[in-house]
Amino acid sequence: MPKIYRLLTEDDTSAFCHKVSEALSKGWELYGDPSYAFDASRGVMRCAQAVTKEIETEYHPQMKLGQQ
C-alpha cells in the first residue's frame, strides 16, 4: 500500500497540538520526533511533526494531503 507524508508546523501553542491530534484522528501516524525552533523574526517558538499514512490509491502530486 502506498504511504504519504506530511510535515505539520505551527507556533508553539495549543493550535499545534490540535493540528497533530486532528491528523492522528484521521489515521495519520507520527513519524519521528517533533522538532522545535525559535523564529527570531517573529520572536516565537515553532513546532514541527512529521506524520505518514497508508492510502488505498496511488500517490500523485496533485493530491490534497490534508484531505486524505
XYZ file of N, CA and C in Angstrom:
204
model
N 0.843 -1.179 0.000
C 0.000 0.000 0.000
C 0.890 1.246 0.000
N 0.589 2.234 -0.844
C 1.390 3.460 -0.853
C 1.267 4.224 0.469
N 2.290 4.964 0.793
C 2.302 5.771 2.011
C 2.572 7.216 1.632
N 1.865 8.144 2.284
C 2.073 9.568 2.043
C 2.635 10.224 3.307
N 3.233 11.383 3.143
C 3.968 12.083 4.197
C 3.507 13.521 4.262
N 3.397 14.045 5.486
C 3.121 15.474 5.701
C 4.015 15.964 6.822
N 4.370 17.228 6.772
C 5.071 17.876 7.871
C 4.155 18.962 8.410
N 3.669 18.748 9.631
C 2.777 19.713 10.274
C 3.617 20.740 11.012
N 3.329 22.016 10.840
C 4.066 23.075 11.520
C 3.089 24.094 12.078
N 3.526 24.768 13.124
C 2.667 25.766 13.765
C 3.485 26.436 14.865
N 3.035 27.609 15.307
C 3.628 28.211 16.501
C 3.418 27.265 17.681
N 4.264 27.376 18.690
C 4.181 26.509 19.867
C 3.024 26.961 20.759
N 1.807 26.626 20.324
C 0.586 26.927 21.070
C -0.286 25.679 21.029
N -1.439 25.765 21.633
C -2.353 24.622 21.588
C -2.799 24.329 20.158
N -2.707 25.311 19.268
C -3.088 25.093 17.868
C -2.242 23.979 17.244
N -0.971 23.909 17.611
C -0.116 22.841 17.095
C -0.603 21.491 17.593
N -0.897 21.386 18.870
C -1.388 20.123 19.436
C -2.697 19.709 18.778
N -3.579 20.674 18.525
C -4.842 20.361 17.862
C -4.610 19.879 16.433
N -3.663 20.498 15.733
C -3.367 20.099 14.355
C -2.869 18.658 14.311
N -1.962 18.304 15.221
C -1.438 16.939 15.273
C -2.537 15.971 15.708
N -3.316 16.336 16.704
C -4.402 15.470 17.181
C -5.426 15.207 16.078
N -5.746 16.227 15.299
C -6.683 16.043 14.192
C -6.129 15.054 13.177
N -4.846 15.200 12.834
C -4.229 14.272 11.883
C -4.270 12.838 12.425
N -3.959 12.660 13.702
C -3.991 11.325 14.301
C -5.402 10.747 14.252
N -6.407 11.571 14.489
C -7.795 11.095 14.470
C -8.242 10.696 13.071
N -7.517 11.167 12.038
C -7.844 10.825 10.651
C -6.970 9.698 10.120
N -6.262 9.017 11.022
C -5.488 7.847 10.617
C -4.023 8.080 10.312
N -3.539 9.320 10.440
C -2.125 9.591 10.245
C -1.358 9.046 11.447
N -0.089 8.667 11.242
C 0.755 8.152 12.310
C 1.977 9.052 12.469
N 2.401 9.232 13.719
C 3.593 10.035 13.967
C 4.794 9.383 13.296
N 5.675 10.212 12.755
C 6.893 9.740 12.114
C 8.055 10.528 12.698
N 8.820 9.895 13.550
C 9.957 10.565 14.172
C 9.535 11.463 15.319
N 10.502 12.172 15.846
C 10.282 13.064 16.981
C 9.855 14.453 16.504
N 9.135 15.193 17.352
C 8.818 16.578 16.999
C 10.082 17.428 17.028
N 10.035 18.536 16.318
C 11.152 19.492 16.294
C 10.654 20.849 16.761
N 11.550 21.598 17.382
C 11.241 22.943 17.860
C 12.356 23.877 17.425
N 11.983 25.073 17.055
C 12.979 26.071 16.660
C 12.444 27.456 17.001
N 13.361 28.352 17.290
C 12.994 29.727 17.587
C 12.969 30.533 16.305
N 11.843 31.184 16.023
C 11.700 32.068 14.869
C 12.053 33.476 15.353
N 13.306 33.869 15.146
C 13.798 35.152 15.655
C 13.074 36.343 15.031
N 12.650 36.209 13.789
C 11.987 37.340 13.139
C 10.623 37.634 13.769
N 9.985 36.611 14.320
C 8.677 36.796 14.952
C 8.746 36.684 16.470
N 9.871 36.212 16.985
C 10.041 36.088 18.439
C 9.201 34.978 19.064
N 8.967 33.897 18.316
C 8.156 32.788 18.824
C 8.843 31.445 18.566
N 8.477 30.463 19.361
C 8.920 29.097 19.108
C 7.984 28.485 18.071
N 8.550 27.683 17.183
C 7.780 26.969 16.162
C 7.955 25.470 16.382
N 6.934 24.708 16.077
C 6.947 23.256 16.239
C 6.737 22.596 14.881
N 7.263 21.386 14.754
C 7.042 20.589 13.542
C 6.933 19.124 13.943
N 6.044 18.410 13.275
C 5.901 16.974 13.481
C 5.578 16.326 12.147
N 6.370 15.333 11.777
C 6.102 14.576 10.560
C 5.077 13.494 10.864
N 4.195 13.249 9.895
C 3.205 12.191 10.001
C 3.138 11.456 8.661
N 2.769 10.180 8.709
C 2.595 9.386 7.497
C 1.261 8.661 7.559
N 0.810 8.218 6.384
C -0.463 7.489 6.318
C -0.447 6.578 5.095
N -0.914 5.347 5.281
C -1.089 4.453 4.151
C -2.402 4.806 3.459
N -2.371 4.791 2.120
C -3.559 5.146 1.351
C -3.890 4.023 0.366
N -5.128 4.001 -0.069
C -5.618 2.958 -0.979
C -5.202 3.200 -2.427
N -5.025 4.461 -2.807
C -4.744 4.789 -4.205
C -3.275 5.124 -4.398
N -2.872 5.230 -5.634
C -1.513 5.650 -5.950
C -1.321 7.126 -5.593
N -0.139 7.474 -5.153
C 0.193 8.872 -4.874
C 0.309 9.638 -6.194
N -0.147 10.880 -6.192
C 0.118 11.794 -7.305
C 0.290 13.195 -6.720
N 1.147 14.015 -7.316
C 1.486 15.326 -6.753
C 0.318 16.287 -6.573
N -0.796 16.067 -7.248
C -1.938 16.964 -7.112
C -2.816 16.621 -5.901
N -2.483 15.577 -5.174
C -3.281 15.168 -4.012
C -3.314 16.282 -2.969
N -4.452 16.451 -2.348
C -4.595 17.350 -1.204
C -4.315 16.496 0.029
N -3.083 16.509 0.512
C -2.680 15.599 1.585
C -3.490 15.796 2.858
N -3.876 17.003 3.157
C -4.665 17.266 4.356
C -6.068 16.697 4.287
N -6.511 16.348 3.097
C -7.858 15.790 2.933
C -7.844 14.268 2.869
N -6.686 13.684 2.977
C -6.573 12.219 2.913
C -6.901 11.587 4.241
